Amino acid sequence: MFESLVTLSVRVFAQAAEANVGHLRTHRGDHEVDLIVERDDHKVVAVETKLSATVDDDDVKHLHWLHNEIGEDLLDAVVVTTGPHAYRRPDGIAVVPAALLGP
């Protein structure tokens, strides 16, 4: 349910920005990213959802993998949580409470 709510919010914003939203899962299932927001120029924002207030290194491993795969085409990597505060981790990944996704 939480992931569906986040997906709906992201899709609304992406539509306004004329961007496409999908997800990524490698053929063998080794890597998965919940939401990929892609602009016409193929630049992307990767979004993971986490039904928790905390984010650890294991929660962002697929975002790091994606950055290694596509480099500068990854505009930002975000984990949406149930936490109370938005912040940027030392590794550059943004952590954003779902409550901040509203209008």
Coordinates of C-alpha atoms in Angstrom, one line a residue:
M1 CA 0.0 0.0 0.0
F2 CA 2.8 2.4 0.9
E3 CA 4.6 1.8 -2.4
S4 CA 1.4 2.3 -4.3
L5 CA 0.8 5.7 -2.6
V6 CA 4.4 6.8 -3.4
T7 CA 4.0 5.6 -7.0
L8 CA 0.8 7.6 -7.4
S9 CA 2.4 10.7 -6.1
V10 CA 5.5 10.3 -8.3
R11 CA 3.4 9.7 -11.4
V12 CA 1.4 12.9 -10.8
F13 CA 4.5 15.0 -10.6
A14 CA 6.1 13.1 -13.5
Q15 CA 3.1 13.7 -15.8
A16 CA 3.3 17.4 -15.1
A17 CA 7.0 17.3 -16.1
E18 CA 6.2 15.3 -19.2
A19 CA 8.4 12.4 -17.8
N20 CA 7.7 8.7 -17.9
V21 CA 7.6 6.4 -14.9
G22 CA 8.5 2.8 -14.9
H23 CA 10.5 0.3 -12.8
L24 CA 13.7 -1.6 -13.3
R25 CA 14.4 -5.2 -12.6
T26 CA 17.3 -7.0 -14.2
H27 CA 16.6 -10.3 -16.1
R28 CA 18.0 -12.4 -13.3
G29 CA 16.4 -10.3 -10.6
D30 CA 19.8 -9.3 -9.1
H31 CA 18.9 -5.6 -9.1
E32 CA 15.6 -3.8 -8.8
V33 CA 14.6 -0.2 -8.5
D34 CA 11.0 0.6 -7.5
L35 CA 10.5 3.7 -9.7
I36 CA 12.5 5.2 -12.6
V37 CA 11.4 8.6 -13.7
E38 CA 12.8 9.3 -17.2
R39 CA 12.8 12.5 -19.2
D40 CA 12.8 12.8 -22.9
D41 CA 16.6 13.2 -22.9
H42 CA 16.9 9.9 -21.1
K43 CA 18.1 11.4 -17.8
V44 CA 16.5 9.6 -14.9
V45 CA 15.7 10.0 -11.2
A46 CA 15.6 6.6 -9.4
V47 CA 13.3 6.2 -6.5
E48 CA 13.2 3.4 -3.9
T49 CA 10.3 3.2 -1.3
K50 CA 10.9 2.0 2.2
L51 CA 8.2 1.5 4.8
S52 CA 10.5 2.6 7.6
A53 CA 11.8 5.8 9.1
T54 CA 15.4 4.6 8.7
V55 CA 17.6 3.9 5.7
D56 CA 20.7 1.8 5.8
D57 CA 23.3 0.8 3.2
D58 CA 21.5 -2.3 2.1
D59 CA 18.4 -0.2 1.3
V60 CA 20.4 1.9 -1.3
K61 CA 22.6 -0.8 -2.9
H62 CA 20.5 -1.0 -6.1
L63 CA 20.6 2.8 -6.4
H64 CA 24.4 2.6 -6.2
W65 CA 24.4 -0.1 -8.8
L66 CA 22.3 2.0 -11.1
H67 CA 24.6 4.9 -10.7
N68 CA 27.6 2.7 -11.7
E69 CA 25.6 1.5 -14.8
I70 CA 24.4 4.8 -16.2
G71 CA 26.7 7.4 -14.6
E72 CA 25.8 11.0 -15.3
D73 CA 22.4 10.0 -16.8
L74 CA 21.3 9.5 -13.2
L75 CA 20.2 12.9 -12.1
D76 CA 19.3 11.9 -8.6
A77 CA 18.6 8.9 -6.4
V78 CA 15.9 9.1 -3.7
V79 CA 14.6 6.8 -1.0
V80 CA 11.0 7.7 0.1
T81 CA 10.4 6.7 3.8
T82 CA 7.9 7.1 6.6
G83 CA 10.5 9.2 8.5
P84 CA 10.0 12.8 9.7
H85 CA 12.9 14.6 8.0
A86 CA 14.4 15.0 4.6
Y87 CA 18.1 14.8 4.3
R88 CA 20.9 13.8 2.0
R89 CA 23.1 10.8 3.0
P90 CA 26.9 11.1 2.9
D91 CA 26.8 9.0 -0.3
G92 CA 24.6 11.6 -2.0
I93 CA 21.3 9.7 -1.9
A94 CA 18.3 11.8 -0.9
V95 CA 16.0 10.5 1.8
V96 CA 12.5 12.1 1.7
P97 CA 9.5 11.5 3.8
A98 CA 6.4 10.4 1.9
A99 CA 4.5 13.2 3.6
L100 CA 6.5 15.7 1.6
L101 CA 5.3 14.3 -1.7
G102 CA 1.9 15.9 -1.4
P103 CA 0.8 19.1 -3.2

